Coordinates of C-alpha atoms in Angstrom, one line a residue:
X1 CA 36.7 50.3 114.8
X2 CA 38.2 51.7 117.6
X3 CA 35.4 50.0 119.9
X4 CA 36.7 46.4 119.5
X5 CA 40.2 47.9 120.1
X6 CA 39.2 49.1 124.0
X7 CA 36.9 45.8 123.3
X8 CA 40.2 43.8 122.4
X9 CA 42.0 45.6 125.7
X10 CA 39.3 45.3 128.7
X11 CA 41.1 43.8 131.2
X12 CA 38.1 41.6 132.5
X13 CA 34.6 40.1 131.3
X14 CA 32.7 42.2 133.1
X15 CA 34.3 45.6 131.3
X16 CA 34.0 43.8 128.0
X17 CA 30.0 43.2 129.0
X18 CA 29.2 46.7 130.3
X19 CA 31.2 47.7 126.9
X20 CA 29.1 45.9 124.8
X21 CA 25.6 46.3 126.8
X22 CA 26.4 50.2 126.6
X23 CA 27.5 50.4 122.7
X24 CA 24.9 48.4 122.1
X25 CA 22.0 50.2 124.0
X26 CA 22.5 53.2 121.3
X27 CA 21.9 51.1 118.9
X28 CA 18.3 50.5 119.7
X29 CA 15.1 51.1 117.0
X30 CA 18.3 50.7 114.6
X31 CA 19.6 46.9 114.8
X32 CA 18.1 45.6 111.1
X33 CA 19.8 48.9 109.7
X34 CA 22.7 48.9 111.3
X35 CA 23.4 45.5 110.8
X36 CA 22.9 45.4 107.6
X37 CA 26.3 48.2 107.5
X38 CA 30.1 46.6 106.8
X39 CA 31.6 48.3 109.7
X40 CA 29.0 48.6 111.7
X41 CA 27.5 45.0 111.4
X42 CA 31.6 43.7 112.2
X43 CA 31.1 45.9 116.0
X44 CA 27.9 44.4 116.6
X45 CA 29.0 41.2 115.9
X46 CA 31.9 41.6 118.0
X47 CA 30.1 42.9 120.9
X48 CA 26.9 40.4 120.7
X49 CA 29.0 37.9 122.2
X50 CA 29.5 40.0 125.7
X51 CA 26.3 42.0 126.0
X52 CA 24.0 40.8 129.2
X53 CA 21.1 38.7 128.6
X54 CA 18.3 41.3 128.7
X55 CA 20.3 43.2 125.6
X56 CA 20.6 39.8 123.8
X57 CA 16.5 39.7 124.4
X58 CA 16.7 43.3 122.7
X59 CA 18.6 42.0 119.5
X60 CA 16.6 38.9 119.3
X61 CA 13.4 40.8 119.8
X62 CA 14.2 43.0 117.0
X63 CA 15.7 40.9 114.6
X64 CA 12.7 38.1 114.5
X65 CA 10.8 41.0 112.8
X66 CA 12.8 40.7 109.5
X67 CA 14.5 37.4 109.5
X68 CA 14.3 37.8 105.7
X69 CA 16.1 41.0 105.0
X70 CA 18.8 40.0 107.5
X71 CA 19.4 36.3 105.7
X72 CA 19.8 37.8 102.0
X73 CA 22.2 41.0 103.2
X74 CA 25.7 40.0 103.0
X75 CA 26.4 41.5 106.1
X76 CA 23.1 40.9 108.6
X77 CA 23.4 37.4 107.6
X78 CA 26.6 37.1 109.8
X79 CA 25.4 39.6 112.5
X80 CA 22.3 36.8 112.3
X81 CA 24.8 33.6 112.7
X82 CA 26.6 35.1 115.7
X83 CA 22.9 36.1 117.3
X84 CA 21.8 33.0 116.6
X85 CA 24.8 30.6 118.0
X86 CA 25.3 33.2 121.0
X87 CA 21.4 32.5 122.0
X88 CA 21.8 28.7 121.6
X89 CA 25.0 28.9 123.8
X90 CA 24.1 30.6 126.4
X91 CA 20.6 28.5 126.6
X92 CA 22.4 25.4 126.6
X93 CA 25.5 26.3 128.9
X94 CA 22.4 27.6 131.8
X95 CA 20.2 24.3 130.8
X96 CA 17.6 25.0 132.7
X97 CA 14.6 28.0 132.4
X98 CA 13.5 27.0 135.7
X99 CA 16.7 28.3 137.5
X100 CA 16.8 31.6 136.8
X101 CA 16.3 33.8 139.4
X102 CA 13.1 35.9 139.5
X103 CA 15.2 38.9 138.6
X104 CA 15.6 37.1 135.3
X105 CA 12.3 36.6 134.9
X106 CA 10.5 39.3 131.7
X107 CA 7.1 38.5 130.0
X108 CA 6.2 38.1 126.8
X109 CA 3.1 40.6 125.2
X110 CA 0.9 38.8 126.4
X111 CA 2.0 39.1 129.8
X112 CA 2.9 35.6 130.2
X113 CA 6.0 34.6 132.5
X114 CA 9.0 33.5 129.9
X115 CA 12.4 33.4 131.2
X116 CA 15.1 35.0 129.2
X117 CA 17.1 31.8 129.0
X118 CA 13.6 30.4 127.7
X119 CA 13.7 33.5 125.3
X120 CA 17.0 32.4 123.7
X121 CA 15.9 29.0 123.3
X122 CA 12.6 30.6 121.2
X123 CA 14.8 32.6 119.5
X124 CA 16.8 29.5 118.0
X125 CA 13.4 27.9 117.0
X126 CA 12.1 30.9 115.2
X127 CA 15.0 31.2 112.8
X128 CA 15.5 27.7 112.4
X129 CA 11.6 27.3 111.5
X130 CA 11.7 30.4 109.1
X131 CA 14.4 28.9 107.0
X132 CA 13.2 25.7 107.3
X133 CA 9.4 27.2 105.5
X134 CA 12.0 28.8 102.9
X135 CA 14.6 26.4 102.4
X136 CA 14.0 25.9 98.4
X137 CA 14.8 29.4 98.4
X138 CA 17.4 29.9 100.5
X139 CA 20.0 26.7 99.9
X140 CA 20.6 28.9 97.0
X141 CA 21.6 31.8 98.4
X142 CA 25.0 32.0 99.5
X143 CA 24.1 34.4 102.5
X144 CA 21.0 32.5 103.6
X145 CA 22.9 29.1 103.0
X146 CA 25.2 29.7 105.5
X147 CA 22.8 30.9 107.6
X148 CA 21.1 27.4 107.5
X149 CA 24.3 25.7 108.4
X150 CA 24.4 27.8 111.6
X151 CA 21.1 26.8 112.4
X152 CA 21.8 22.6 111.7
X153 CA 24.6 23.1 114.2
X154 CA 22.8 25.0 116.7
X155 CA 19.9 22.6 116.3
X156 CA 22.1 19.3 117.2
X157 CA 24.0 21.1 119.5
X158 CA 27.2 20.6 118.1
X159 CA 28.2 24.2 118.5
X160 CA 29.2 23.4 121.9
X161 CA 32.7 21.0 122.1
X162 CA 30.7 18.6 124.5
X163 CA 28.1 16.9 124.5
X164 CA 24.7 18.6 126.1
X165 CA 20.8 17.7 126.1
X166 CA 19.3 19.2 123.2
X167 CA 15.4 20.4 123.6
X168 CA 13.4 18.3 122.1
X169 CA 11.7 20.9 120.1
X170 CA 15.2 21.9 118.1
X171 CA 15.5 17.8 117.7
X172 CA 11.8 17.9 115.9
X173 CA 13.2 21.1 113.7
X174 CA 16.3 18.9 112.9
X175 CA 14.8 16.0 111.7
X176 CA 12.3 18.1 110.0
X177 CA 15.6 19.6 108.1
X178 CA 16.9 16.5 107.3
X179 CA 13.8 14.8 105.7
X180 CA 12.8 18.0 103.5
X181 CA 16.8 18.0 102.2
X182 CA 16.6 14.0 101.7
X183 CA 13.1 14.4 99.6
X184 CA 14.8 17.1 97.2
X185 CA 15.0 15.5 93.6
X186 CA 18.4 18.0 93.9
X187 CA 20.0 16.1 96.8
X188 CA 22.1 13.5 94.9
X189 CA 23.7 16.8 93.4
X190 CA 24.3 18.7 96.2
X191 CA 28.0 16.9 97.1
X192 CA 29.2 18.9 93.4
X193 CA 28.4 22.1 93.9
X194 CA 30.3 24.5 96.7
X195 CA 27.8 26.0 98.0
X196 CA 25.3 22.9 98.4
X197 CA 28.3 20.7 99.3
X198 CA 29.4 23.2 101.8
X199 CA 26.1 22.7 103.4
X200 CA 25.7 18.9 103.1
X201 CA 28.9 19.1 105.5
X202 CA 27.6 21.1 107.9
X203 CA 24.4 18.4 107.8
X204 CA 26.8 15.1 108.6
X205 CA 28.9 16.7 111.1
X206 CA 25.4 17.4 113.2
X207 CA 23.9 13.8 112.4
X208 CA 27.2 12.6 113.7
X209 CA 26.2 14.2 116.6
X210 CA 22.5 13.4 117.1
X211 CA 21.5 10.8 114.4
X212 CA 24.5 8.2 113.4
X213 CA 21.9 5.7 111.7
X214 CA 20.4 8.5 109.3
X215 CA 24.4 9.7 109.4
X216 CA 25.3 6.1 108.1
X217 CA 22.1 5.9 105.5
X218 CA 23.0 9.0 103.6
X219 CA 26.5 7.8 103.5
X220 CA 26.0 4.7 101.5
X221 CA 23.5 7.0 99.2
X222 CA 25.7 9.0 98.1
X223 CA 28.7 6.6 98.0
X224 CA 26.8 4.2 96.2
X225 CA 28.4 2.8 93.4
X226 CA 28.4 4.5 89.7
X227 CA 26.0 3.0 87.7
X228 CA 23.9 5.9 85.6
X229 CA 27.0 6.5 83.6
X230 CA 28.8 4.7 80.3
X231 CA 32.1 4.3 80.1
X232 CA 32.3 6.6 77.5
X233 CA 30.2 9.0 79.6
X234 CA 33.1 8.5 82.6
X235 CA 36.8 6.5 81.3
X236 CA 37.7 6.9 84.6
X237 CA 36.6 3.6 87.3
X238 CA 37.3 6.1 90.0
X239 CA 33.5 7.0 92.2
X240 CA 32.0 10.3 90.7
X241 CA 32.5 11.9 94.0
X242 CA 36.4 12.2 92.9
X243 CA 35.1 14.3 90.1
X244 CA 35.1 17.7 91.9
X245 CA 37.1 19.6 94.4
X246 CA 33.5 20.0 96.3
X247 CA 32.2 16.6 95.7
X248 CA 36.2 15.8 97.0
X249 CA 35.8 18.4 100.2
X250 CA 32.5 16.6 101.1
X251 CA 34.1 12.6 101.0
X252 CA 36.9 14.0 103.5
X253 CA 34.1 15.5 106.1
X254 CA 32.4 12.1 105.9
X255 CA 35.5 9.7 106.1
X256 CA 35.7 12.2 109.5
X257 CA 32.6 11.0 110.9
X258 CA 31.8 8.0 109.6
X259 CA 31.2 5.0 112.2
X260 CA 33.2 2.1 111.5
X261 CA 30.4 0.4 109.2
X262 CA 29.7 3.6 107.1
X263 CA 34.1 3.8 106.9
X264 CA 34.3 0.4 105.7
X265 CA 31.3 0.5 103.0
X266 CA 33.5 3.7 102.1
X267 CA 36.7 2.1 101.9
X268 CA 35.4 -0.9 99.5
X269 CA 33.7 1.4 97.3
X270 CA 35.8 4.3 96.4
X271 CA 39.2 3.3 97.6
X272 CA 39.9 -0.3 97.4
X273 CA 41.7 -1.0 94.3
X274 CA 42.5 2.5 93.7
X275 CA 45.1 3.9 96.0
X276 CA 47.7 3.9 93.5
X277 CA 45.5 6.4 91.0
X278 CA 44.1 7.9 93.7
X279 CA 47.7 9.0 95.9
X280 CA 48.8 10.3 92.4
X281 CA 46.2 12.2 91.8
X282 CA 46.9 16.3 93.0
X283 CA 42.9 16.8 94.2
X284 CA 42.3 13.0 95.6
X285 CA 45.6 12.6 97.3
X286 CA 44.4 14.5 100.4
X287 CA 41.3 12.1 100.7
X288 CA 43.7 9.0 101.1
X289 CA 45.6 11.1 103.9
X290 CA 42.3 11.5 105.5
X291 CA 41.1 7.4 105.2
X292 CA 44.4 6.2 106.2
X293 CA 44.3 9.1 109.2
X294 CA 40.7 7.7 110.6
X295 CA 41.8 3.8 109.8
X296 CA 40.8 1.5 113.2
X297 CA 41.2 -1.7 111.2
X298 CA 43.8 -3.6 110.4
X299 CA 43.0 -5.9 107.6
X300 CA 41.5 -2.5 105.8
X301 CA 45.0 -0.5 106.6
X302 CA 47.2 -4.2 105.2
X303 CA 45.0 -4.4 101.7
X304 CA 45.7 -0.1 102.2
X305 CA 49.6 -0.3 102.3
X306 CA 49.9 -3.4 100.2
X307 CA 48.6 -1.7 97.6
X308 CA 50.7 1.8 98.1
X309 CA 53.7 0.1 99.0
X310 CA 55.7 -0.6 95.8
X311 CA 54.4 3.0 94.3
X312 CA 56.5 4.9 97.4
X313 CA 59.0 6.3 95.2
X314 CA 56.2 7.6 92.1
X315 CA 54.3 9.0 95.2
X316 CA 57.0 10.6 96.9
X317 CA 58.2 11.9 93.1
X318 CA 55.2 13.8 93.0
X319 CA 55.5 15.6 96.2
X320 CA 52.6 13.9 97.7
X321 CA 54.9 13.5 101.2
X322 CA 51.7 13.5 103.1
X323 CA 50.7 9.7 102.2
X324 CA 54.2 8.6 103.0
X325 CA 53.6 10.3 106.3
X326 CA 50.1 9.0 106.9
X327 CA 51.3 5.6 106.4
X328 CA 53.7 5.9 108.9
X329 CA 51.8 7.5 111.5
X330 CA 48.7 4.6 111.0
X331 CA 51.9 1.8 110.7
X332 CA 52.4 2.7 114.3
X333 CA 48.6 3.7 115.7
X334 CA 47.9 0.6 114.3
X335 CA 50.9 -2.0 114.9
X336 CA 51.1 -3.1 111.8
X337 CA 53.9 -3.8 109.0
X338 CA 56.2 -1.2 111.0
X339 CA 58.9 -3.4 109.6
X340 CA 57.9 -3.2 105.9
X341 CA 57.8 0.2 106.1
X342 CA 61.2 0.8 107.4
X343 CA 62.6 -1.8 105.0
X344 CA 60.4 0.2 101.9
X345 CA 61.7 3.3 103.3
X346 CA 65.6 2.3 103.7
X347 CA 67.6 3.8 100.5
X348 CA 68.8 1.1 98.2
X349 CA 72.3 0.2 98.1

């Protein structure tokens, strides 16, 4: 460990690269194995992220021989994720194959030409396609799972903060992703378990990003209203996706990303009608912070606070502060009944 301490205190990027390029250079003929160590796997992981292109080309080179062994092992899988996003970073931050110096140039066995940003950008692909051919397997597996999710947000780009042109090859791989997921007869499960849910997260947050129409259609599936159940099945009128703290962790991500016609269909079907239950409620009242903290409309926020509004003081009794404060904070975003809640708020005399 004492290499990401002189890691932590290189004064400058280039120390930290020769660093890592140099570590990492005695680790050749070794990566799978290595990897695949707890202490060992945490430098590489570390370093990975500073190493110079033609090192990166090493790791990639070596890894793509076992992709397998490396998604299962609870310590390759992250030294995997970190490859992985680091390849799709530095492809997308450079853009363009055809600007790299000839320096940069390498060839591939069969002695074709392939740039190393080109190299990275292959790299991506292979993983992603190798999961993809295993994915029945692998959404399973809570190393390879999360291994997936790295590659649906490589794939739509969104592990970069803004917004870049994403190759269409990794757009094909996406979609292909997306349709194999959507034809599972499992899917309409996957919101109430933590590791499937976990995952389905990871999907909408990337279809915010690249595909807000598929984004919107898998929203109203799975916040369609409950039907296969009998009220003696389920007393409660709430949606099933109240039922569990994942199914619950999943509704949050989408009220995040939904677009304002996916928000609203959300708002009618789970929420209208049920604020009251639902702000008093210890595992729902967070999802009624995050609806009121995404709210653009303001005939949605009045029918919101009309209905919360003479509950303040059974809210607030339950230490659920954070509605009171959402309210307020959307009262003013908005511009709406500031005054009511001011006069709601004012102690009694």
């Amino acid at each position: 460990m004492g290499i990401l301490t002189v890691l932590r205190e290189a004064s400058n990027d280039e120390s930290k690269e020769l660093l890592a390029t140099n570590v990492l250079e005695q680790t050749k003929g070794r990566e799978i194995v290595l990897s695949s160590h707890q202490i060992a796997s945490k430098v590489i992981e570390n370093l990975l992220e500073f190493c110079s292109d033609e090192t990166l080309g090493e790791y990639q080179e070596a890894f793509k021989a076992d992709i397998r062994s490396l998604c299962l092992n609870g310590f390759s899988s992250h030294v995997l994720q970190k490859l992985i996003s680091i390849s799709a970073m530095r492809y997308l931050t450079k853009n363009s194959v055809e600007d790299e110096p000839p320096e940069k140039k390498i060839k591939t066995e069969d002695g074709i030409p392939l740039g190393i940003l080109s190299k990275s950008k292959s790299f991506v692909e292979t993983c992603s396609k190798f999961l993809l051919n295993n994915l029945e397997e692998f959404v399973w597996d809570s190393y390879a799972n999360h291994v997936i999710r790295t590659c649906l947000t490589t794939l739509s780009g969104r592990i970069l903060e803004e917004k870049v042109s994403i190759p269409g090859e990794w757009t094909e791989i996406f979609k292909e992703y997306v349709a194999r997921l959507r034809d599972w007869p499992f899917f309409a499960d996957f919101p109430y378990q933590e590791l499937t849910s976990g995952l389905l997260q990871f999907l909408i947050q990337a279809l915010a990003r690249v595909d807000k129409n598929t984004l919107k259609s898998i929203g109203g599936f799975f916040t369609e209203p409950n039907t296969s159940e009998t009220p003696q099945e389920s007393p409660s009128k709430l949606h099933k996706l109240f039922s569990t703290e994942s199914s619950i962790r999943f509704l949050e991500v989408l009220i995040s990303v939904a677009g304002n016609k996916l928000f609203t269909k959300i708002f009618l079907r789970l929420f209208q009608g049920n604020f009251k239950e639902l702000s008093l409620l210890k595992s729902a009242n967070f999802s009624v912070q995050k609806l009121l903290d995404n709210m653009k409309n303001k005939d949605d926020f009045n029918i919101c606070f009309t209905e919360l509004e003479p509950h303040f003081a059974e809210i607030l009794q339950t230490g659920h502060t954070g509605i009171i404060l959402a309210l307020c904070l959307a009262c003013k975003r908005l511009e709406i009944n500031q005054n009511q809640f001011i006069k709601v708020g004012l102690p009694k005399n």
